[in-house]
Short mmCIF file of C-alpha atoms and ligand atoms in Angstrom, two decimals:
data_model
loop_
_atom_site.label_atom_id
_atom_site.label_comp_id
_atom_site.label_asym_id
_atom_site.label_seq_id
_atom_site.Cartn_x
_atom_site.Cartn_y
_atom_site.Cartn_z
CA MET A 1 -22.73 15.74 25.25
CA ILE A 2 -22.08 12.56 27.13
CA THR A 3 -23.04 9.14 25.76
CA ILE A 4 -24.32 6.64 28.28
CA ASN A 5 -24.13 2.96 27.44
CA VAL A 6 -26.01 0.48 29.55
CA SER A 7 -24.21 -2.81 29.79
CA SER A 8 -24.89 -6.11 31.50
CA LYS A 9 -21.26 -7.14 31.12
CA LYS A 10 -19.05 -6.99 34.20
CA LEU A 11 -17.61 -3.66 35.20
CA ILE A 12 -14.05 -4.91 34.90
CA ASP A 13 -14.62 -6.05 31.32
CA GLN A 14 -15.38 -2.53 30.16
CA ALA A 15 -12.59 -0.90 28.17
CA VAL A 16 -12.50 2.48 29.91
CA ASP A 17 -9.88 4.73 31.47
CA CYS A 18 -11.72 5.17 34.76
CA TYR A 19 -13.59 2.87 37.14
CA ALA A 20 -15.71 4.54 39.81
CA PHE A 21 -16.91 2.97 43.07
CA ARG A 22 -19.23 4.30 45.76
CA PHE A 23 -19.28 3.33 49.42
CA GLU A 24 -21.68 3.61 52.26
CA GLN A 25 -20.06 5.09 55.38
CA ASP A 26 -18.31 2.46 57.56
CA PHE A 27 -18.63 -0.18 54.86
CA SER A 28 -17.24 -3.59 55.57
CA TYR A 29 -13.84 -4.43 54.15
CA THR A 30 -14.67 -8.09 54.33
CA ARG A 31 -17.79 -7.79 52.21
CA PHE A 32 -16.58 -6.13 49.04
CA SER A 33 -18.96 -6.15 46.08
CA THR A 34 -18.14 -8.34 43.09
CA ASP A 35 -17.04 -5.41 40.96
CA LEU A 36 -14.62 -4.28 43.66
CA LYS A 37 -13.26 -7.78 44.05
CA ASP A 38 -12.73 -7.92 40.28
CA PHE A 39 -10.91 -4.61 40.34
CA GLU A 40 -8.75 -5.81 43.23
CA ARG A 41 -7.88 -9.05 41.48
CA ASP A 42 -7.27 -7.68 37.95
CA ILE A 43 -6.00 -4.17 38.51
CA TYR A 44 -4.76 -3.48 42.02
CA PRO A 45 -4.28 -6.39 44.44
CA ASP A 46 -3.31 -4.01 47.28
CA LEU A 47 -6.65 -2.22 47.12
CA LYS A 48 -7.83 -3.07 50.64
CA VAL A 49 -4.54 -2.17 52.28
CA TRP A 50 -4.33 1.06 50.34
CA LEU A 51 -7.87 2.14 51.22
CA GLN A 52 -7.34 1.21 54.85
CA LYS A 53 -3.97 2.93 55.11
CA SER A 54 -5.43 6.06 53.59
CA ASP A 55 -8.16 6.04 56.28
CA PHE A 56 -10.99 5.78 53.78
CA THR A 57 -14.27 5.16 55.62
CA GLY A 58 -16.87 6.25 53.05
CA LYS A 59 -17.85 9.49 54.77
CA LYS A 60 -20.01 11.84 52.73
CA TYR A 61 -18.08 12.79 49.57
CA GLU A 62 -14.74 11.58 50.94
CA MET A 63 -12.71 10.66 47.88
CA ARG A 64 -9.60 8.67 46.92
CA VAL A 65 -8.09 8.51 43.46
CA LEU A 66 -5.86 5.65 42.39
CA PRO A 67 -3.83 5.98 39.20
CA VAL A 68 -2.44 2.66 37.92
CA ILE A 69 -0.75 1.54 34.75
CA VAL A 70 -2.34 -1.51 33.15
CA ASN A 71 -0.76 -2.76 29.90
CA GLU A 72 1.01 0.57 29.51
CA LYS A 73 -2.29 2.39 29.77
CA LEU A 74 -3.12 4.86 32.56
CA ILE A 75 -6.24 3.81 34.44
CA HIS A 76 -7.89 5.62 37.34
CA GLY A 77 -9.92 4.14 40.13
CA ILE A 78 -12.16 6.67 41.89
CA PHE A 79 -13.52 5.77 45.31
CA ILE A 80 -16.15 7.96 46.92
CA GLY A 81 -18.20 7.91 50.10
CA MET A 82 -21.96 8.44 50.07
CA GLY A 83 -22.26 8.90 53.82
CA LYS A 84 -24.74 7.39 56.21
CA ARG A 85 -28.29 6.09 55.99
CA ASP A 86 -31.01 8.29 57.44
CA THR A 87 -33.66 7.45 60.01
CA LYS A 88 -35.59 5.53 57.34
CA LYS A 89 -32.52 3.31 56.91
CA VAL A 90 -31.86 4.46 53.38
CA ILE A 91 -29.23 6.73 51.89
CA PRO A 92 -30.94 9.97 50.83
CA ILE A 93 -30.93 10.07 47.04
CA GLU A 94 -29.40 13.55 47.10
CA GLN A 95 -26.26 12.04 48.63
CA TYR A 96 -26.08 9.69 45.66
CA ARG A 97 -26.59 12.58 43.21
CA ARG A 98 -23.76 14.57 44.76
CA ALA A 99 -21.40 11.62 45.11
CA LEU A 100 -21.95 10.87 41.43
CA ALA A 101 -21.33 14.49 40.48
CA HIS A 102 -18.14 14.64 42.55
CA THR A 103 -16.95 11.48 40.78
CA VAL A 104 -17.52 12.97 37.35
CA ARG A 105 -15.71 16.17 38.27
CA LYS A 106 -12.77 14.23 39.62
CA ALA A 107 -12.61 12.11 36.48
CA ILE A 108 -12.63 15.22 34.31
CA GLN A 109 -9.89 16.74 36.45
CA HIS A 110 -7.79 13.64 35.78
CA LYS A 111 -8.50 13.90 32.06
CA CYS A 112 -10.45 10.63 31.92
CA GLU A 113 -12.69 10.37 28.91
CA THR A 114 -14.55 7.16 29.59
CA ILE A 115 -15.92 5.98 32.94
CA ALA A 116 -17.51 2.73 33.98
CA LEU A 117 -19.71 2.48 37.04
CA GLN A 118 -22.05 -0.05 38.51
CA LEU A 119 -25.62 1.13 39.04
CA PRO A 120 -26.13 0.54 42.77
CA SER A 121 -29.08 -1.36 44.16
CA ALA A 122 -32.13 0.90 44.17
CA SER A 123 -33.22 -0.45 47.55
CA LEU A 124 -30.22 1.24 49.15
CA PHE A 125 -32.00 4.54 48.47
CA GLY A 126 -35.58 3.32 48.82
CA VAL A 127 -36.38 4.10 45.17
CA THR A 128 -37.15 2.14 42.00
CA THR A 129 -34.47 1.03 39.56
CA HIS A 130 -36.12 3.08 36.84
CA TYR A 131 -35.92 6.23 38.95
CA LEU A 132 -32.33 5.56 39.98
CA ALA A 133 -31.27 5.10 36.36
CA GLN A 134 -33.13 8.26 35.39
CA GLN A 135 -31.47 10.29 38.13
CA THR A 136 -28.07 8.84 37.24
CA ALA A 137 -28.32 9.91 33.60
CA LEU A 138 -29.71 13.28 34.63
CA ILE A 139 -26.93 14.07 37.08
CA LEU A 140 -24.16 12.78 34.82
CA ASN A 141 -25.30 15.15 32.10
CA MET A 142 -25.96 18.07 34.40
CA THR A 143 -22.47 17.75 35.86
CA ASN A 144 -20.93 17.64 32.42
CA TYR A 145 -22.52 20.98 31.45
CA ARG A 146 -20.11 23.81 30.79
CA PHE A 147 -20.58 27.20 29.22
CA SER A 148 -17.43 27.20 27.12
CA GLU A 149 -18.58 28.87 23.93
CA PHE A 150 -16.53 31.99 24.60
CA LEU A 151 -13.33 30.33 25.83
CA THR A 152 -10.55 30.32 23.28
CA ALA A 153 -7.91 28.05 24.86
CA LYS A 154 -8.41 24.50 23.56
CA GLU A 155 -7.57 22.74 26.81
CA GLU A 156 -10.20 24.85 28.56
CA LYS A 157 -12.82 24.02 25.97
CA ASN A 158 -12.42 20.27 26.01
CA LYS A 159 -12.88 19.42 29.67
CA GLU A 160 -15.59 16.86 29.21
CA ILE A 161 -16.32 13.22 29.76
CA PHE A 162 -17.31 11.56 26.51
CA ALA A 163 -18.77 8.24 27.51
CA VAL A 164 -20.09 6.55 30.61
CA THR A 165 -20.84 2.86 30.81
CA LEU A 166 -23.46 2.01 33.36
CA CYS A 167 -23.31 -1.63 34.40
CA THR A 168 -26.37 -3.43 35.63
CA ASP A 169 -27.85 -6.94 35.86
CA ALA A 170 -29.21 -8.38 32.65
CA LYS A 171 -32.68 -8.57 34.18
CA ASN A 172 -32.71 -4.82 34.86
CA LYS A 173 -31.18 -3.76 31.60
CA ALA A 174 -34.36 -2.71 29.79
CA THR A 175 -35.65 -0.76 32.80
CA VAL A 176 -32.33 0.97 33.22
CA GLN A 177 -32.19 1.84 29.55
CA LYS A 178 -35.64 3.40 29.75
CA GLY A 179 -34.71 5.40 32.83
CA VAL A 180 -31.50 6.57 31.21
CA LYS A 181 -33.38 7.81 28.12
CA GLU A 182 -35.74 9.78 30.33
CA GLY A 183 -32.93 11.23 32.42
CA GLU A 184 -31.05 12.28 29.30
CA CYS A 185 -34.11 14.00 27.96
CA ILE A 186 -34.65 15.99 31.18
CA ALA A 187 -30.94 16.82 31.41
CA HIS A 188 -30.87 18.12 27.86
CA ALA A 189 -33.74 20.42 28.74
CA VAL A 190 -32.07 21.58 31.97
CA ASN A 191 -28.79 22.22 30.17
CA LYS A 192 -30.51 24.03 27.34
CA ALA A 193 -32.15 26.39 29.83
CA ARG A 194 -28.77 26.91 31.51
CA HIS A 195 -27.14 27.68 28.18
CA TRP A 196 -29.72 30.33 27.28
CA ILE A 197 -29.39 31.91 30.73
CA ASP A 198 -25.59 31.88 30.56
CA LEU A 199 -25.51 33.54 27.14
CA PRO A 200 -24.64 37.26 27.26
CA PRO A 201 -27.73 39.47 27.35
CA SER A 202 -26.91 41.16 24.06
CA VAL A 203 -26.95 37.75 22.39
CA LEU A 204 -29.93 36.22 24.13
CA THR A 205 -32.53 38.90 23.41
CA PRO A 206 -36.34 38.51 23.28
CA PRO A 207 -36.40 37.84 19.51
CA HIS A 208 -33.47 35.42 19.85
CA LEU A 209 -35.14 33.38 22.59
CA ALA A 210 -38.32 33.38 20.51
CA ASP A 211 -36.31 31.80 17.68
CA LYS A 212 -35.04 29.10 20.05
CA ALA A 213 -38.62 28.36 21.04
CA LYS A 214 -39.51 28.08 17.35
CA ASP A 215 -36.86 25.39 16.85
CA ILE A 216 -38.16 23.48 19.85
CA ALA A 217 -41.79 23.73 18.76
CA LYS A 218 -40.88 22.53 15.28
CA LYS A 219 -38.88 19.55 16.49
CA GLY A 220 -41.37 18.56 19.16
CA GLY A 221 -44.55 19.07 17.13
CA LEU A 222 -45.81 21.74 19.51
CA LYS A 223 -48.10 24.58 18.55
CA LEU A 224 -46.38 27.93 18.96
CA THR A 225 -47.88 31.41 18.84
CA VAL A 226 -45.54 34.40 18.86
CA PHE A 227 -46.91 37.90 19.37
CA ASN A 228 -44.68 40.84 18.41
CA GLU A 229 -44.59 44.24 20.07
CA LYS A 230 -47.26 45.79 17.85
CA GLN A 231 -49.67 42.94 18.49
CA ILE A 232 -48.87 43.12 22.21
CA ASN A 233 -49.72 46.81 22.22
CA ASP A 234 -52.84 46.27 20.15
CA MET A 235 -54.06 43.59 22.56
CA GLY A 236 -53.76 46.09 25.40
CA MET A 237 -50.92 44.43 27.26
CA GLY A 238 -49.64 47.58 28.91
CA GLY A 239 -47.46 45.70 31.38
CA LEU A 240 -45.30 43.85 28.88
CA ALA A 241 -45.28 46.73 26.39
CA GLY A 242 -44.61 49.24 29.18
CA VAL A 243 -41.54 47.39 30.44
CA SER A 244 -40.20 47.00 26.91
CA ARG A 245 -40.67 50.66 25.97
CA GLY A 246 -37.18 51.73 27.02
CA SER A 247 -35.52 49.06 24.89
CA ASP A 248 -34.51 49.31 21.26
CA LEU A 249 -35.51 45.68 20.84
CA GLU A 250 -39.01 44.34 20.48
CA CYS A 251 -40.74 42.36 23.16
CA ARG A 252 -42.46 39.05 22.48
CA LEU A 253 -45.15 36.91 24.04
CA LEU A 254 -44.78 33.20 23.33
CA ILE A 255 -47.42 30.55 23.83
CA MET A 256 -46.35 26.94 23.41
CA GLU A 257 -48.94 24.19 23.51
CA TYR A 258 -48.61 20.48 24.14
CA GLN A 259 -51.99 18.80 23.71
CA VAL A 260 -52.96 15.21 24.46
CA LYS A 261 -55.59 13.39 22.43
CA LYS A 262 -57.71 12.52 25.44
CA LYS A 263 -60.84 14.63 25.84
CA ASN A 264 -61.24 16.57 29.09
CA ALA A 265 -57.62 16.04 30.06
CA PRO A 266 -56.43 18.55 32.67
CA THR A 267 -54.59 21.62 31.41
CA LEU A 268 -51.51 22.81 33.25
CA VAL A 269 -50.33 26.31 32.44
CA PHE A 270 -46.72 27.25 33.15
CA VAL A 271 -45.78 30.93 32.96
CA GLY A 272 -42.16 32.13 33.09
CA LYS A 273 -40.71 35.62 33.55
CA GLY A 274 -38.50 36.45 30.59
CA ILE A 275 -36.60 39.69 31.20
CA THR A 276 -33.52 39.09 29.08
CA PHE A 277 -31.76 41.89 30.91
CA ASP A 278 -32.94 43.81 33.96
CA SER A 279 -31.12 47.11 34.42
CA GLY A 280 -33.94 48.32 36.63
CA GLY A 281 -35.10 50.76 33.93
CA LEU A 282 -35.19 54.42 35.02
CA SER A 283 -35.13 53.20 38.64
CA LEU A 284 -31.65 52.02 37.71
CA LYS A 285 -30.04 49.25 39.74
CA PRO A 286 -26.66 49.88 41.41
CA PRO A 287 -23.87 48.33 39.28
CA ALA A 288 -23.20 45.37 41.58
CA TYR A 289 -26.86 44.31 41.48
CA MET A 290 -26.92 44.53 37.72
CA GLU A 291 -23.94 42.24 37.11
CA THR A 292 -25.92 39.02 36.84
CA MET A 293 -29.19 40.39 35.52
CA LYS A 294 -28.94 38.35 32.34
CA GLU A 295 -30.38 35.68 34.65
CA ASP A 296 -33.72 37.47 34.79
CA MET A 297 -35.17 35.30 32.03
CA SER A 298 -34.58 32.10 34.01
CA GLY A 299 -38.29 31.51 34.52
CA ALA A 300 -38.96 31.74 30.79
CA ALA A 301 -35.98 29.54 29.99
CA ALA A 302 -37.28 26.91 32.41
CA VAL A 303 -40.75 26.95 30.87
CA ILE A 304 -39.53 26.75 27.26
CA ALA A 305 -37.07 23.97 28.11
CA THR A 306 -39.79 22.10 29.99
CA MET A 307 -41.93 22.23 26.85
CA GLU A 308 -39.12 20.55 24.95
CA ALA A 309 -38.92 17.76 27.51
CA VAL A 310 -42.68 17.16 27.68
CA ALA A 311 -42.88 16.99 23.88
CA GLN A 312 -40.66 13.91 24.15
CA LEU A 313 -41.80 12.39 27.44
CA LYS A 314 -45.48 12.82 26.62
CA PRO A 315 -47.27 13.19 29.96
CA LYS A 316 -51.03 12.59 29.93
CA VAL A 317 -52.02 16.21 30.47
CA ASN A 318 -52.24 19.31 28.29
CA ILE A 319 -49.46 21.77 28.96
CA ILE A 320 -49.37 25.39 27.94
CA GLY A 321 -46.15 27.36 28.35
CA ILE A 322 -46.47 31.15 28.29
CA THR A 323 -43.44 33.42 28.35
CA PRO A 324 -43.43 37.22 28.18
CA LEU A 325 -40.02 38.35 26.89
CA ALA A 326 -38.62 41.88 27.15
CA GLU A 327 -35.59 43.93 28.12
CA ASN A 328 -35.84 46.40 31.00
CA LEU A 329 -33.73 49.42 30.05
CA PRO A 330 -33.79 53.17 30.64
CA SER A 331 -34.14 55.60 27.74
CA GLY A 332 -36.10 58.66 26.68
CA LYS A 333 -38.97 56.38 25.76
CA ALA A 334 -38.94 54.30 28.95
CA THR A 335 -41.85 54.00 31.36
CA LYS A 336 -41.39 56.49 34.20
CA PRO A 337 -42.08 56.15 37.89
CA GLY A 338 -45.53 57.64 38.26
CA ASP A 339 -46.85 56.28 34.98
CA ILE A 340 -50.10 54.33 35.17
CA ILE A 341 -50.43 51.31 32.94
CA ARG A 342 -53.41 49.15 31.97
CA PHE A 343 -53.09 45.37 31.74
CA TYR A 344 -54.70 42.83 29.42
CA ASN A 345 -57.48 42.08 31.93
CA GLY A 346 -58.33 45.79 32.24
CA LYS A 347 -56.82 46.40 35.66
CA THR A 348 -54.44 49.32 36.22
CA ALA A 349 -51.27 49.89 38.23
CA GLU A 350 -49.16 52.87 39.09
CA VAL A 351 -45.50 52.11 38.39
CA ARG A 352 -43.57 53.53 41.30
CA ASN A 353 -40.38 51.66 40.66
CA THR A 354 -39.49 50.48 37.18
CA ASP A 355 -37.24 47.82 38.70
CA ALA A 356 -40.31 45.92 39.89
CA GLU A 357 -40.94 44.98 36.26
CA GLY A 358 -41.36 41.22 36.56
CA ARG A 359 -44.84 41.44 38.02
CA LEU A 360 -45.86 43.79 35.18
CA VAL A 361 -44.97 41.38 32.40
CA LEU A 362 -46.35 38.40 34.32
CA ALA A 363 -49.65 40.24 34.87
CA ASP A 364 -50.36 40.26 31.13
CA ALA A 365 -49.19 36.68 30.65
CA LEU A 366 -51.35 35.38 33.50
CA SER A 367 -54.37 37.34 32.23
CA TYR A 368 -53.83 35.80 28.80
CA ALA A 369 -53.82 32.30 30.28
CA VAL A 370 -57.06 32.95 32.15
CA LYS A 371 -58.84 34.44 29.14
CA HIS A 372 -57.82 31.94 26.46
CA TYR A 373 -57.50 28.62 28.26
CA ASP A 374 -59.43 26.86 30.88
CA PRO A 375 -56.49 26.06 33.13
CA THR A 376 -56.80 23.36 35.76
CA ILE A 377 -53.89 25.03 37.49
CA ILE A 378 -51.41 27.81 36.78
CA ILE A 379 -47.84 27.89 38.04
CA ASP A 380 -45.58 30.82 37.38
CA LEU A 381 -41.82 30.92 37.83
CA ALA A 382 -39.89 34.11 38.18
CA THR A 383 -36.68 35.65 39.43
CA LEU A 384 -39.00 38.15 41.01
CA THR A 385 -37.56 39.58 44.22
CA GLY A 386 -34.15 40.14 45.74
CA GLY A 387 -35.89 39.57 49.07
CA CYS A 388 -36.31 35.91 48.19
CA LEU A 389 -32.55 35.49 48.08
CA TYR A 390 -32.31 37.09 51.53
CA ALA A 391 -35.05 34.95 52.98
CA LEU A 392 -34.14 31.52 51.59
CA GLY A 393 -30.67 31.82 50.11
CA PRO A 394 -29.63 29.90 46.99
CA TYR A 395 -30.96 26.46 47.90
CA TYR A 396 -34.73 26.91 48.14
CA SER A 397 -37.20 28.46 45.74
CA ALA A 398 -40.07 30.23 47.47
CA LEU A 399 -43.44 28.61 46.94
CA MET A 400 -46.55 30.67 47.49
CA SER A 401 -50.11 29.54 47.01
CA GLN A 402 -53.46 29.75 48.71
CA HIS A 403 -54.40 26.40 47.18
CA ASP A 404 -53.15 23.76 49.55
CA ASP A 405 -53.71 20.86 47.16
CA LEU A 406 -51.59 22.48 44.51
CA ALA A 407 -48.92 23.46 47.04
CA ASP A 408 -48.83 19.84 48.26
CA THR A 409 -48.50 18.57 44.68
CA ILE A 410 -45.62 20.95 44.06
CA GLU A 411 -43.93 19.89 47.29
CA ARG A 412 -44.20 16.25 46.19
CA ALA A 413 -42.71 17.07 42.79
CA SER A 414 -39.99 18.95 44.61
CA GLU A 415 -39.17 15.94 46.73
CA ASN A 416 -39.02 13.63 43.70
CA SER A 417 -37.08 15.96 41.45
CA GLY A 418 -34.54 17.16 43.99
CA GLU A 419 -35.38 20.82 43.43
CA ARG A 420 -36.14 22.23 46.83
CA VAL A 421 -38.98 24.63 47.56
CA TRP A 422 -40.04 26.30 50.80
CA ARG A 423 -43.55 27.55 51.28
CA LEU A 424 -43.99 31.13 52.48
CA PRO A 425 -47.23 32.35 54.05
CA LEU A 426 -49.51 33.92 51.47
CA ASP A 427 -51.63 35.51 54.14
CA ASP A 428 -54.36 38.01 53.22
CA ASP A 429 -52.93 40.38 55.83
CA PHE A 430 -50.28 41.30 53.26
CA LYS A 431 -52.86 42.19 50.61
CA PRO A 432 -53.16 45.91 51.40
CA SER A 433 -49.40 46.33 50.93
CA ILE A 434 -49.94 47.15 47.24
CA SER A 435 -53.09 49.28 47.53
CA CYS A 436 -53.01 52.57 45.70
CA GLU A 437 -55.30 55.63 45.68
CA ILE A 438 -55.01 56.53 42.02
CA ALA A 439 -54.87 53.11 40.35
CA ASP A 440 -56.01 49.58 41.19
CA MET A 441 -52.62 48.83 42.74
CA HIS A 442 -49.04 49.99 42.66
CA ASN A 443 -46.08 47.90 41.76
CA ILE A 444 -44.02 48.04 44.94
CA SER A 445 -45.28 47.11 48.35
CA ASP A 446 -45.44 49.47 51.29
CA ARG A 447 -42.23 49.10 53.33
CA LYS A 448 -44.01 48.54 56.60
CA TYR A 449 -45.27 45.15 55.41
CA GLY A 450 -41.75 43.85 54.72
CA ALA A 451 -41.87 40.41 53.07
CA GLN A 452 -41.45 41.67 49.50
CA THR A 453 -41.55 38.16 48.11
CA VAL A 454 -45.00 37.60 49.56
CA CYS A 455 -46.33 41.07 48.75
CA ALA A 456 -45.25 40.72 45.10
CA THR A 457 -47.32 37.54 44.94
CA PHE A 458 -50.43 39.48 45.92
CA PHE A 459 -49.82 41.76 42.96
CA LEU A 460 -49.90 38.71 40.67
CA GLN A 461 -53.03 37.38 42.35
CA ASN A 462 -55.00 40.15 40.63
CA PHE A 463 -54.52 38.35 37.32
CA VAL A 464 -55.42 34.73 37.96
CA ASP A 465 -59.08 34.98 39.04
CA ASP A 466 -60.06 31.91 41.07
CA ILE A 467 -57.92 29.38 39.25
CA PRO A 468 -55.72 27.24 41.52
CA TRP A 469 -52.41 29.00 41.16
CA ALA A 470 -48.94 28.93 42.69
CA HIS A 471 -46.07 31.33 42.31
CA LEU A 472 -42.46 30.20 42.56
CA ASP A 473 -39.81 32.83 43.19
CA ILE A 474 -36.55 31.42 41.84
CA ALA A 475 -34.43 34.56 42.41
CA GLY A 476 -32.12 32.60 44.72
CA THR A 477 -31.93 29.24 42.97
CA ALA A 478 -31.53 30.26 39.32
CA PHE A 479 -27.94 31.42 39.27
CA ASN A 480 -24.60 31.04 41.08
CA VAL A 481 -25.60 28.35 43.54
CA PRO A 482 -22.48 27.41 45.52
CA GLY A 483 -21.38 24.03 46.83
CA ILE A 484 -23.50 21.68 44.72
CA PRO A 485 -21.26 19.59 42.46
CA TYR A 486 -23.73 19.12 39.59
CA PHE A 487 -23.97 22.90 39.22
CA ARG A 488 -21.25 25.38 38.33
CA SER A 489 -21.10 29.13 38.71
CA GLY A 490 -23.77 30.49 36.39
CA ALA A 491 -27.17 29.11 35.55
CA THR A 492 -28.71 26.06 37.26
CA GLY A 493 -31.79 25.51 35.12
CA SER A 494 -33.94 25.96 38.22
CA GLY A 495 -37.52 24.84 37.68
CA VAL A 496 -37.09 22.45 34.76
CA ARG A 497 -36.73 19.26 36.80
CA LEU A 498 -39.58 20.32 39.06
CA LEU A 499 -42.02 21.17 36.26
CA VAL A 500 -41.24 18.02 34.27
CA GLN A 501 -41.75 15.90 37.39
CA LEU A 502 -45.03 17.63 38.14
CA ALA A 503 -46.30 17.09 34.59
CA MET A 504 -45.25 13.42 34.53
CA ASP A 505 -46.78 12.67 37.94
CA TRP A 506 -50.02 14.63 37.45
CA LYS A 507 -53.05 12.61 38.53
N1 BES B 601 -35.00 40.73 38.78
C1 BES B 601 -35.12 41.41 40.01
C2 BES B 601 -35.04 40.47 41.23
C3 BES B 601 -33.78 39.69 41.44
C4 BES B 601 -32.83 40.13 42.33
C5 BES B 601 -33.58 38.47 40.81
C6 BES B 601 -31.68 39.38 42.55
C7 BES B 601 -32.44 37.74 41.02
C8 BES B 601 -31.49 38.18 41.90
C9 BES B 601 -36.44 42.14 40.09
O1 BES B 601 -36.94 42.60 38.89
C10 BES B 601 -36.26 43.32 40.97
O2 BES B 601 -35.49 44.17 40.63
N2 BES B 601 -36.96 43.33 42.10
C11 BES B 601 -36.86 44.39 43.03
C12 BES B 601 -38.25 44.85 43.35
C13 BES B 601 -38.30 46.08 44.20
C14 BES B 601 -37.87 47.28 43.40
C15 BES B 601 -39.71 46.26 44.70
C16 BES B 601 -36.19 43.84 44.29
O3 BES B 601 -36.54 42.75 44.73
O4 BES B 601 -35.28 44.50 44.79
ZN1 ZN B 602 -36.16 44.52 38.36
ZN1 ZN B 603 -36.34 41.52 37.20
#
């Protein structure tokens, strides 16, 4: 993990092996900031000429690296462009996030272990200093994440930055420190979710993830209830038990509770799909589609990790995290296409395709939330449909809700957290796509309706009664998102930043 020190001393007085500077596109060479002037004077007097001769203009993510020897020590200067201001005359904060991430990656590539950077003026991005500091700490830590547990070569294992010094004015120091603490806390949660998702599926099993949740509950003072497979069967949760039947491992249902003292505080329920491996069951997936199916517990990972963050950040709302955990595997005991199962709320479904298992486990979890809590809202997150990846690609999670207020709130949290969502039409016309003659519904939608991501949402709607509810399909955003420098191949921790933001901002 990275340590971030906030300092009100000058950038140039920091004893580090890397100094990083950011530039707005077409910056003025005659109006260098103080920290750049210091660097020019003390470390590299030819700075201006060098930047000019190398045609550096500060275009988006354009980078120059300057190695210099100072007192026999190798020092790097990293210079990166943040691009242009938008129509609101500010630099979009995402451009700052990515420029920062590119800087960190470059520093790691050059084996730097300590970096100093000046926190820019928040007004450049139209945000508060607190928020900018929070985002800085968050992105620094997200970029530094690596899944290296299974690498044996030492030089591969140790590619990390150890310390970052963030320089700021003395008057902002306390605010920046507070923001940094918050950002670190969210980043730890994001990275924890990523780590669980990246773990091989035979390691990260339902009981194993339940143990992780236990640690978190214990540390954070959260109430945790864990139901085992027998209890799940006894409660009549035919969806979760039915999916788990083909597996040699037990399923689990976890309920984590964060409660505030205030009476009548709103209660937000977050539900996350936790299929620790999705082979498709008897409706077996083709090999290529199965390769990354350890990612199918990304929704659950996001919810559990969010609970860890809220235990520390203490939003003023109650939060319940519910995660159904199971493996979806074929065997002589597995649920068969044609089987009819009964859910916790009494409704039934014919399973036509055992690969549409996510909705089955979510059905029981949502029913549980409705029966045992009085939720103000419910949001579920799931790697639910391959169709979502086709529709929106890896950059947008699909948001579906018939409650406009909730959808608006989620879109605001999306904007503030940097996790993008795109709303799809949850139009009643799609409702009949799951109708069935011999059970209340079936688990795959009729082909002629297309839009599998939307149709799957109507399946879930049967389990939430009239409670304001939104479904987020994170099938595209959870894993292997290309081109974003604070991610790597593998898990992204999709959903954590969004849910934490939503909880913190809830009015
Ligand atoms: N876990 C998959 C969806 C998925 C696909 C997530 C790709 C991430 C990346 C889900 O359980 C599934 O198999 N869905 C099927 C449903 C179909 C059989 C109705 C799908 O979308 O193909
Ligand atoms: Zn599936
Ligand atoms: Zn699945």
